[in-house]
Short mmCIF file of C-alpha atoms in Angstrom, two decimals:
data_model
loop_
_atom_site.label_atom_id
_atom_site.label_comp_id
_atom_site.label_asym_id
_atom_site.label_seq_id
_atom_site.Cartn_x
_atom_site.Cartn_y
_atom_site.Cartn_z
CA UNK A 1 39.10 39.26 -20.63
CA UNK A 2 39.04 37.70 -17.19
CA UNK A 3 36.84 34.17 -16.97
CA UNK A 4 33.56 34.79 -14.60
CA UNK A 5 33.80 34.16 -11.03
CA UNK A 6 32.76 30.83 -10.00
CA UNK A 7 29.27 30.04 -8.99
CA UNK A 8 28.98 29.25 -6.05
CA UNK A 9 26.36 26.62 -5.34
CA UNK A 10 25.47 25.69 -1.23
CA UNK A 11 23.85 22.57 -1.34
CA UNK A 12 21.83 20.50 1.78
CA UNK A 13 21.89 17.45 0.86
CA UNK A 14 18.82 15.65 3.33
CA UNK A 15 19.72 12.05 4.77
CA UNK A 16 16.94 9.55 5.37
CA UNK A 17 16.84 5.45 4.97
CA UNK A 18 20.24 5.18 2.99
CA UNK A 19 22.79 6.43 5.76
CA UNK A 20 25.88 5.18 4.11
CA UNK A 21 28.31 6.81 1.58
CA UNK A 22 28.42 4.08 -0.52
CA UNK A 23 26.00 3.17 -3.04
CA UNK A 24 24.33 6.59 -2.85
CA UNK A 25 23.24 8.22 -6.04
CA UNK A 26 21.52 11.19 -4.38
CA UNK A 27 24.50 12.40 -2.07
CA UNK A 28 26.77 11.92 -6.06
CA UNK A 29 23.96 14.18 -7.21
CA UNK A 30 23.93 16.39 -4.59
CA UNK A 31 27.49 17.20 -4.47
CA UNK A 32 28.32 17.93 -8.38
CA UNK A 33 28.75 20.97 -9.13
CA UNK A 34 28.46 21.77 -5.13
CA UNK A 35 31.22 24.84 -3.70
CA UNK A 36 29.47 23.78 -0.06
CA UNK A 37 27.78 20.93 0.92
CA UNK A 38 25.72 20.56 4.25
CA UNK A 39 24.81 16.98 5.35
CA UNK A 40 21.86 16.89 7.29
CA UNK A 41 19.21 14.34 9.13
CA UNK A 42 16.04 15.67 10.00
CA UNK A 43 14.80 13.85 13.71
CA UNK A 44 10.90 14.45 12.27
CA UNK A 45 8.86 14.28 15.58
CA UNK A 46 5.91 12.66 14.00
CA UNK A 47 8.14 9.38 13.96
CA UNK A 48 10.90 10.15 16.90
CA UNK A 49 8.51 11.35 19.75
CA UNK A 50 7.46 10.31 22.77
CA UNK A 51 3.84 11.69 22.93
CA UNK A 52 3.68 9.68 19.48
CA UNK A 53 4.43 6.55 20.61
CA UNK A 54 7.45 6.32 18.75
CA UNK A 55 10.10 6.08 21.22
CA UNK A 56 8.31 2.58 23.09
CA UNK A 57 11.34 0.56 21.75
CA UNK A 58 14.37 1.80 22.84
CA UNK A 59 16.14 -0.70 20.77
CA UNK A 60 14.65 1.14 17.41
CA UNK A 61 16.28 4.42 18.54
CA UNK A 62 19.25 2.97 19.34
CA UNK A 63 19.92 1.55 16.10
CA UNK A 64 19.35 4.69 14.61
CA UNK A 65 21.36 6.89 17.32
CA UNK A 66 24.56 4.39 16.60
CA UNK A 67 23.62 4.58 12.69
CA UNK A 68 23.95 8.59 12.78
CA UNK A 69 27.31 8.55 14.47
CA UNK A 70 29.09 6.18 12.29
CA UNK A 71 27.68 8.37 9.32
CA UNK A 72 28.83 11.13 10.78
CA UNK A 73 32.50 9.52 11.70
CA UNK A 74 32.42 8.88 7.98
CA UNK A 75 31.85 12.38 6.88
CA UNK A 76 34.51 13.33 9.56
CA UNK A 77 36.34 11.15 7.14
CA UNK A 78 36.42 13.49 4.13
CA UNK A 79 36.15 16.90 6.05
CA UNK A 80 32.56 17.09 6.24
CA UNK A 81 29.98 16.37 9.25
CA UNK A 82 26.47 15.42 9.80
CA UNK A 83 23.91 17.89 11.36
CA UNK A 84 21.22 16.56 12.93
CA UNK A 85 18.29 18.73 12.71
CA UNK A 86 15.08 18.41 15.22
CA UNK A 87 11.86 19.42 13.88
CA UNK A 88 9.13 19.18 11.08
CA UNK A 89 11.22 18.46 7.61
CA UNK A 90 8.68 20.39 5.88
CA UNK A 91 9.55 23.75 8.16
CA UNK A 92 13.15 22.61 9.22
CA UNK A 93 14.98 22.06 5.77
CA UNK A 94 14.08 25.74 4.09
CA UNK A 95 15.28 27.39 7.64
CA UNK A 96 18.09 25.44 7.25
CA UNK A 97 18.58 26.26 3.42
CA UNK A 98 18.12 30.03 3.91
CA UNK A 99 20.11 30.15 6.90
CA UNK A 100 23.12 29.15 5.13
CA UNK A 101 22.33 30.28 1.58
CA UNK A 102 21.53 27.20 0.22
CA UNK A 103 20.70 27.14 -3.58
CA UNK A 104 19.55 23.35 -3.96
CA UNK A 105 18.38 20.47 -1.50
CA UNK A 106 19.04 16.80 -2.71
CA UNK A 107 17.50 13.81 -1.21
CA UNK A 108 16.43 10.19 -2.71
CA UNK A 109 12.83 9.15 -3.34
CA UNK A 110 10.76 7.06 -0.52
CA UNK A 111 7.76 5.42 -1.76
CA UNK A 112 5.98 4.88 1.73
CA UNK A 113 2.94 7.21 1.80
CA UNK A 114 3.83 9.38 4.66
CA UNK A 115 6.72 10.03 3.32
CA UNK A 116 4.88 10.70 -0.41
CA UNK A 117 3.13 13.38 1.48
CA UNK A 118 5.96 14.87 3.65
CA UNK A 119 8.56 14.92 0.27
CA UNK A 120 5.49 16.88 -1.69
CA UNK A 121 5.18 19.48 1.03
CA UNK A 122 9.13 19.85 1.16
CA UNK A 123 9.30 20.44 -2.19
CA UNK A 124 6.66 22.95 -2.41
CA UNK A 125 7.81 25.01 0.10
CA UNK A 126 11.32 24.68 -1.40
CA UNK A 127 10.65 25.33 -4.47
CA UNK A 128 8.59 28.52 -3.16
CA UNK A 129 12.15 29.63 -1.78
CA UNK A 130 13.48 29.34 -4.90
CA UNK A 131 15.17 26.29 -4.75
CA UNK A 132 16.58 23.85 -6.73
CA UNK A 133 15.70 20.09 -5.83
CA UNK A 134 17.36 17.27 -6.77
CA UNK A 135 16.52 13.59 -6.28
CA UNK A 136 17.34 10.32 -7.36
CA UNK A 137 15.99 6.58 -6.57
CA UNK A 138 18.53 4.50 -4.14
CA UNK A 139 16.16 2.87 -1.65
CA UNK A 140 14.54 0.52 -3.97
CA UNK A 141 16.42 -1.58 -6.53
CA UNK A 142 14.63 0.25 -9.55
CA UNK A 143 12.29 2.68 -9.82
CA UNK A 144 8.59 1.81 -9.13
CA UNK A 145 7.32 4.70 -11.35
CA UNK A 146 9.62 2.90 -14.69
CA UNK A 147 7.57 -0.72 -13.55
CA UNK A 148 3.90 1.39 -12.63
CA UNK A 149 4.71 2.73 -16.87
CA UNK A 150 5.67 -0.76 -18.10
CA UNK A 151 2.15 -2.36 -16.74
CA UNK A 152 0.62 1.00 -18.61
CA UNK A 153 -0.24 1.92 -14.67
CA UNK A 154 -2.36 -1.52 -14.32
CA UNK A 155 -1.54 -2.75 -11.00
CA UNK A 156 0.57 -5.98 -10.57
CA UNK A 157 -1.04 -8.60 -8.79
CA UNK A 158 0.99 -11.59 -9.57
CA UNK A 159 4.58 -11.91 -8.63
CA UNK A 160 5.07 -13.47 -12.34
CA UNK A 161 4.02 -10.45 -13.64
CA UNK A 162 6.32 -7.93 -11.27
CA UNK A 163 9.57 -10.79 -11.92
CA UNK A 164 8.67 -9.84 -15.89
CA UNK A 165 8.70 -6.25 -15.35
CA UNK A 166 11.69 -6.11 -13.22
CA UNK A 167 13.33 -8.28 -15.93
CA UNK A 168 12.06 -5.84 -18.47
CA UNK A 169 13.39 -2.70 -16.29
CA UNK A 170 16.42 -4.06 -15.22
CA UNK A 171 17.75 -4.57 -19.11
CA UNK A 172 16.72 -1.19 -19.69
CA UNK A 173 18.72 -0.02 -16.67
CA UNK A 174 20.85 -2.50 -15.23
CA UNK A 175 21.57 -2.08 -11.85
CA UNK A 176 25.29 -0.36 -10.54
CA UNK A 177 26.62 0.00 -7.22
CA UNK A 178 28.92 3.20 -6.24
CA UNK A 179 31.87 3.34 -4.31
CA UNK A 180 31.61 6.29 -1.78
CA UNK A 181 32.63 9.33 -2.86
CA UNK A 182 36.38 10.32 -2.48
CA UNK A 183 36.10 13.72 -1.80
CA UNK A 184 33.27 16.56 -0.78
CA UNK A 185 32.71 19.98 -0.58
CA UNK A 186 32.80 21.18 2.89
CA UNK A 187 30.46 22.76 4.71
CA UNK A 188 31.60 26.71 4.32
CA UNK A 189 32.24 27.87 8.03
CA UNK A 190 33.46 24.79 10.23
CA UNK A 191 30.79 25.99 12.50
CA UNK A 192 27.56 27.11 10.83
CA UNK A 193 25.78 29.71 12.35
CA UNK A 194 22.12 27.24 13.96
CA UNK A 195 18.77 27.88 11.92
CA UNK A 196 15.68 28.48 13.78
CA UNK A 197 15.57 24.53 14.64
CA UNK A 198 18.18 23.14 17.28
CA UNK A 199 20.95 21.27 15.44
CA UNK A 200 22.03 19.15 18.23
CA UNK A 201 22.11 15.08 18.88
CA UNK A 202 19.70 14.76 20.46
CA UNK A 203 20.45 13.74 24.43
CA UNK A 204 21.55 10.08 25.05
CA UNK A 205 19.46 10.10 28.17
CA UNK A 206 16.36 11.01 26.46
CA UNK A 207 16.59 7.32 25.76
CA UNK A 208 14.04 4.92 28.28
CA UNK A 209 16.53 2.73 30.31
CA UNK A 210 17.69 -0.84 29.92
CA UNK A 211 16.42 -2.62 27.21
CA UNK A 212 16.90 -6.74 27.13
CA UNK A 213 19.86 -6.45 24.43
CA UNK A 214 22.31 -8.66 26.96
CA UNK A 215 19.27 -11.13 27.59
CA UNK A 216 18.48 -11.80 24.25
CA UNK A 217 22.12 -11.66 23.22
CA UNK A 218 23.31 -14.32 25.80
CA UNK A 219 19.67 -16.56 24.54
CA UNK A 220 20.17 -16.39 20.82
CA UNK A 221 24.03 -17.53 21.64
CA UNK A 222 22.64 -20.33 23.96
CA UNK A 223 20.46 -21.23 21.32
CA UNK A 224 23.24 -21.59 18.38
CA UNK A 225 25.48 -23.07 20.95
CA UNK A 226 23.56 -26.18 21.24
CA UNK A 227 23.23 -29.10 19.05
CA UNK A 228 20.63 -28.17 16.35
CA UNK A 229 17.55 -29.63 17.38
CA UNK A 230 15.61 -31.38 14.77
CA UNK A 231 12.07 -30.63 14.74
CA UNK A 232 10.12 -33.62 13.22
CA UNK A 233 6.00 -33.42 12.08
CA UNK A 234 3.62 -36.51 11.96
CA UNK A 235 4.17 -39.11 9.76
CA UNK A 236 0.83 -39.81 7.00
CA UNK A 237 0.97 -43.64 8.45
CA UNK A 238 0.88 -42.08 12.44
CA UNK A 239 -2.02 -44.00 14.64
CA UNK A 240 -4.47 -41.78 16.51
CA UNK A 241 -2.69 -42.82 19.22
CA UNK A 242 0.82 -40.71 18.50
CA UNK A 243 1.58 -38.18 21.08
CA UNK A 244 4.86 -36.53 21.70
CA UNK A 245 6.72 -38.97 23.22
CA UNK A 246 6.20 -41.54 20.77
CA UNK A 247 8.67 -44.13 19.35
CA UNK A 248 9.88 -41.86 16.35
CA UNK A 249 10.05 -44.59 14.05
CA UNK A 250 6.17 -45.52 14.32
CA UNK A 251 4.99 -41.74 14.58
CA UNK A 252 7.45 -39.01 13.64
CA UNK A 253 9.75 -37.90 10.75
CA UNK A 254 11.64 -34.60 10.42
CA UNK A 255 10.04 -32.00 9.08
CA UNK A 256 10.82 -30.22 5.64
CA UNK A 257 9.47 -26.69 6.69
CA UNK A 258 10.97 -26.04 10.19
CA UNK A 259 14.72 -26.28 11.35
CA UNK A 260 16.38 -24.86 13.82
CA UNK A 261 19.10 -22.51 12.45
CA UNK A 262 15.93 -21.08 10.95
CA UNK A 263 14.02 -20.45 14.38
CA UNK A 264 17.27 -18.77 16.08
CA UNK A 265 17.66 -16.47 13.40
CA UNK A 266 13.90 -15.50 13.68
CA UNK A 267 14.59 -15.43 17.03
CA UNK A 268 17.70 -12.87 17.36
CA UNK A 269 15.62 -10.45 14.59
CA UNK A 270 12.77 -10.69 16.98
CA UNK A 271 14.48 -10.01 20.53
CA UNK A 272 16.30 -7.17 19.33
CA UNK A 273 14.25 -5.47 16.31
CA UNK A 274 10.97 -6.59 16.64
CA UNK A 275 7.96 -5.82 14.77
CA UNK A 276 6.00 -2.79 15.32
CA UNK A 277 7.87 -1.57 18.32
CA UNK A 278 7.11 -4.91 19.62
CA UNK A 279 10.03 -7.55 20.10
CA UNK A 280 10.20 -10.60 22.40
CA UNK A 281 10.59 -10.45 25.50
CA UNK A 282 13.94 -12.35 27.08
CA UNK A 283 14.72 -11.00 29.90
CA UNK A 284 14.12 -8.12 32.42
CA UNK A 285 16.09 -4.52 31.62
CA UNK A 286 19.62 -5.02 32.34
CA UNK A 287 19.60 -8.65 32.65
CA UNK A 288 21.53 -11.21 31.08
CA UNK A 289 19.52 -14.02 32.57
CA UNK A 290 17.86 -15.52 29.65
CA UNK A 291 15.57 -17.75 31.65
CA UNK A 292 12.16 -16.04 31.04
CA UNK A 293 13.30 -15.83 27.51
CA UNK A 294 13.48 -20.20 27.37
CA UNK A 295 10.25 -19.97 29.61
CA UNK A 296 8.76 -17.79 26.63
CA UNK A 297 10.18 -19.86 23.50
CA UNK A 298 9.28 -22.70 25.34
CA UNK A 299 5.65 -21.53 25.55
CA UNK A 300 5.69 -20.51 21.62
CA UNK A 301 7.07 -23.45 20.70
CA UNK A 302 4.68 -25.78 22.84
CA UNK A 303 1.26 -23.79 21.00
CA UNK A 304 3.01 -24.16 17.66
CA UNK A 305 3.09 -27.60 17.54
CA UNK A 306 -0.62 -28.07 17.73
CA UNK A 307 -0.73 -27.58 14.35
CA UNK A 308 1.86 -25.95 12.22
CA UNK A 309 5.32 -27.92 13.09
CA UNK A 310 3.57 -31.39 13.43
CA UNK A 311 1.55 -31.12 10.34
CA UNK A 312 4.65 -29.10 8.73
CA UNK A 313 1.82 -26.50 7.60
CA UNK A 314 2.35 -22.86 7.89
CA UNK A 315 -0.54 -20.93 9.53
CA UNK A 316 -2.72 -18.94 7.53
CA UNK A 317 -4.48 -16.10 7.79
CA UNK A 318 -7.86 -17.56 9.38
CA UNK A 319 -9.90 -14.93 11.74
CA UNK A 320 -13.32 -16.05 12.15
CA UNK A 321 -16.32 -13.65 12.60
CA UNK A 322 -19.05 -14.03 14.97
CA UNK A 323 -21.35 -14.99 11.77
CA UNK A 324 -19.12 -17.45 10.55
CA UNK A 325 -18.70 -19.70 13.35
CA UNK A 326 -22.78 -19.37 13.58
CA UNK A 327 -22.88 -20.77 10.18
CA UNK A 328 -20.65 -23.54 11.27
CA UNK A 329 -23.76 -24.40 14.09
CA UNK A 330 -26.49 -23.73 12.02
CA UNK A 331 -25.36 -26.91 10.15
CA UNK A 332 -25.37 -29.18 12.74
CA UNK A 333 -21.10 -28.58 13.75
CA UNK A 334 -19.43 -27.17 16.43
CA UNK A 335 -18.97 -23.89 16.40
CA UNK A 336 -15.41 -24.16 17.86
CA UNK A 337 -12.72 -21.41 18.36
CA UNK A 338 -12.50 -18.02 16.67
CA UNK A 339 -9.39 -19.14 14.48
CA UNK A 340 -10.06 -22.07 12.72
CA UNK A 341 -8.21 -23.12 9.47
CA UNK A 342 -11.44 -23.70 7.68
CA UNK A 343 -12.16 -20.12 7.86
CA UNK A 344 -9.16 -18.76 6.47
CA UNK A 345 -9.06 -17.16 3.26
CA UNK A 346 -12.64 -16.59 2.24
CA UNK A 347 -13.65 -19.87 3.52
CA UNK A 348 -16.94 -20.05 5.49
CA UNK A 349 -19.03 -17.48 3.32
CA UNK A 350 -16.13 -14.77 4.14
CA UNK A 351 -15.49 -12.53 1.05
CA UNK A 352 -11.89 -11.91 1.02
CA UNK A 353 -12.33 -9.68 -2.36
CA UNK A 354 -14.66 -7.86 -0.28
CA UNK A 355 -12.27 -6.44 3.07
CA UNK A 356 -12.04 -2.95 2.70
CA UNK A 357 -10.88 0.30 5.18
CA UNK A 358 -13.33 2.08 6.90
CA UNK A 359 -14.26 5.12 4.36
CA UNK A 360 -13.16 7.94 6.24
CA UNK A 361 -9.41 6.09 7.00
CA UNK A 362 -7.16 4.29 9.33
CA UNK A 363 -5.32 5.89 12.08
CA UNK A 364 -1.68 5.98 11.10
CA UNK A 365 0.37 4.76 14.56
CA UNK A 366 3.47 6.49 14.27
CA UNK A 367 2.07 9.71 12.96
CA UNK A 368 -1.57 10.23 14.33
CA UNK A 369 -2.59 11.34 11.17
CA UNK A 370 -5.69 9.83 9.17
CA UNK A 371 -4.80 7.25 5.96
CA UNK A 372 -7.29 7.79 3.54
CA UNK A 373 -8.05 4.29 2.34
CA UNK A 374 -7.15 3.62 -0.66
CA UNK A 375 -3.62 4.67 0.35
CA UNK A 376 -3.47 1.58 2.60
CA UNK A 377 -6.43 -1.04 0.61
CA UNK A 378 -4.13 -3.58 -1.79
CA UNK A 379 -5.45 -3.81 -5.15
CA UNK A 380 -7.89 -6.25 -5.49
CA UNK A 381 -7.45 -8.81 -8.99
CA UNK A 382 -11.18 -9.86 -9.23
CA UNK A 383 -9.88 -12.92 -11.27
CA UNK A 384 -6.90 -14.05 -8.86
CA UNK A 385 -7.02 -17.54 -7.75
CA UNK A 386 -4.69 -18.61 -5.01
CA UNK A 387 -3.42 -22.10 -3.68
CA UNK A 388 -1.39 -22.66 -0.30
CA UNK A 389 1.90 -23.93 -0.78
CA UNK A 390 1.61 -26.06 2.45
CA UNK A 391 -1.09 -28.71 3.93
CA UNK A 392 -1.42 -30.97 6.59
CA UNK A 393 -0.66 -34.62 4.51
CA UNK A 394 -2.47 -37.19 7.40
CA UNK A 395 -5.42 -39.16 5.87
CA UNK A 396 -7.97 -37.33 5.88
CA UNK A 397 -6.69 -33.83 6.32
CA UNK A 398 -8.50 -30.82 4.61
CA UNK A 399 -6.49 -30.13 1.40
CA UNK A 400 -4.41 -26.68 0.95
CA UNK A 401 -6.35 -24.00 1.23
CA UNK A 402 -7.92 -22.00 -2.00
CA UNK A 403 -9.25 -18.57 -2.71
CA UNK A 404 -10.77 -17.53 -5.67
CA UNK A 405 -13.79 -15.56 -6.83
CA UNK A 406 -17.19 -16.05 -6.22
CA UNK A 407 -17.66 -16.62 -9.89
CA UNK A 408 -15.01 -18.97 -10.15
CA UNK A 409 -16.60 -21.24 -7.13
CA UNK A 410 -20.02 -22.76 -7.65
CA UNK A 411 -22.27 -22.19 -4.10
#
């Protein structure tokens, strides 16, 4: 008798964080066993839209604009391409699926929680369809889930503890890189007929103009042109007298917690990725004139050194309320500024075991959707007792700041 027909398995295979070939477990996954295989990234408008907010750095889309192409130049590579899908995953990858007869959807696990709730509602309405779906850890080193089941689902709060589970994990499982795959299935027709969603890039002038890439490009490379500055803190022996320009020999030695190879790397990540679609600022759109940029580091550096560089202490995390600095004059001191050290870290009456979300949520930025709290609240180790690696060292300078509980500190 004649051996059954081939089964013919059409396979999406859903891109997110790990757009690379290499070192992929999920795209391995997704393709064995695969007669098709459709690459896909899904441009989710609760994270790439303007009325979200999303698109205020242009440098962010950017970056992921240029990391799309060369993933798709790569599945050009082995006869393949990437289709860029616009649209809600949850309604955008079954279309897709049942427009080209898709039996299975791949993608790897992402632990953040909007995308715990996105992935659940793909799979459910998947897996409604009929679907198979297959996926695989590859952003993270090892599986949280394996390290939540070695603490017996007790969370970590020391980093000794995580470093022993990791150890514990990683024998288990020890960790293996993969080369990108030498071959896959192509996608059926060259030219798949579109799903309900548009499956084109999306336009390049949809972008906002400029940007200050050649500013901060041109001040990061002034920067590591020049002679590495040394940045130097007070000595312990230093009169009251000191000030900046101060024989170094009577007032100043270098510091052991701030260099400058150290600040222009900071520097380059924050000029051109920032930090909550917020970078610095170096020069106007278009410019290459880096001259507000010096202006600006200048200014940063010049507030710094009030405390942190010449003390070679790191700042800490040291808002003050309203009711703390009027316990400050309600024993006979000056209130002083809203930020003082001495408040930081459950100092002042503050109960740092006691910060909690509002009960109904936080507003999630990128989304607009509501956080219920303890999605976002850390878990709190009523017994954890913490020490600050850094302190000012003249005579008579407050010692490292502590935090520990209330029961551990007598009033």
């Amino acid at each position: 008798s004649l051996p059954p027909p081939p089964t013919m398995v059409a396979v999406v295979y859903w891109f997110r964080k790990a757009l690379r070939l290499h070192d992929n477990p999920a795209l391995i996954a997704a393709a064995e066993g695969a007669s098709s295989l459709y690459p896909v990234y899904c441009l989710d408008p609760k994270t790439c839209s303007r009325a979200r907010g999303a698109w205020t750095n242009p440098n962010r889309m950017r970056f992921l604009l240029e990391s799309l192409a060369d993933l798709d130049a790569s599945l050009r590579k082995l006869n393949s391409r990437l289709i860029v899908l616009h649209g809600d995953p949850v309604e955008a990858l079954p279309a897709a699926c049942k427009e080209w007869s898709a039996s299975r959807l791949a993608y790897e696990l992402d632990y953040e929680q909007y995308s715990l709730r996105r992935d659940k509602a793909v799979r459910s309405q998947a897996e409604q369809a009929g679907l198979e779906v297959v996926t695989c850890v590859g952003h993270t080193l090892v599986d949280p889930e394996a390290l939540l089941l070695l603490s017996r689902g007790a969370p970590v709060t020391s980093y000794d503890k995580f470093r022993g589970l990791l150890a514990q994990e990683l024998k288990a499982r020890p960790v293996t890189t993969l080369p990108p795959p030498a071959s896959l299935p192509d996608g059926g027709d060259a030219s798949p007929p579109p799903p309900p969603v548009s499956l084109s890039p999306p336009p390049p002038a949809a972008l906002p103009d400029g940007g200050d890439e050649g500013g901060a490009a041109a001040l990061v490379l002034a920067l590591s042109s020049m002679s590495p500055y040394q940045f130097r803190k007070l000595k312990t022996t230093a009169s009251a007298s000191c000030n900046i320009e101060s024989p170094t020999g009577a007032c100043w030695e270098d510091s052991e917690q701030y260099f400058w190879a150290d600040m222009v790397g900071a520097l380059e990540k924050m000029a051109t990725r920032g930090v909550a679609g917020r970078t610095f600022f170096a020069s106007a759109a278009g410019s290459s004139d880096y001259a507000v940029g010096l202006a600006n580091l200048a200014a940063f550096l010049a507030q710094t050194m009030q405390e942190t560089i010449q003390y070679d202490a790191c700042d800490e995390n040291n808002w003050s309320e309203q009711s703390a600095l009027d316990m400050v004059s309600a024993k006979g001191g000056s209130p002083g500024e809203i930020y003082p050290a001495s408040a930081a870290c459950g100092q002042l009456g503050q109960s740092y075991q006691s910060y909690s979300c509002p009960a109904g949520g936080v507003l999630d930025p990128d989304t607009g959707e509501t956080v219920p709290p303890e999605e976002v609240q850390c878990a709190v180790d009523p017994d954890m007792v913490v020490v600050a690696q850094t302190s000012a060292q003249w005579y008579g300078a407050p010692p490292p700041l502590f935090c520990a509980p209330r029961t551990a500190v007598p009033e």
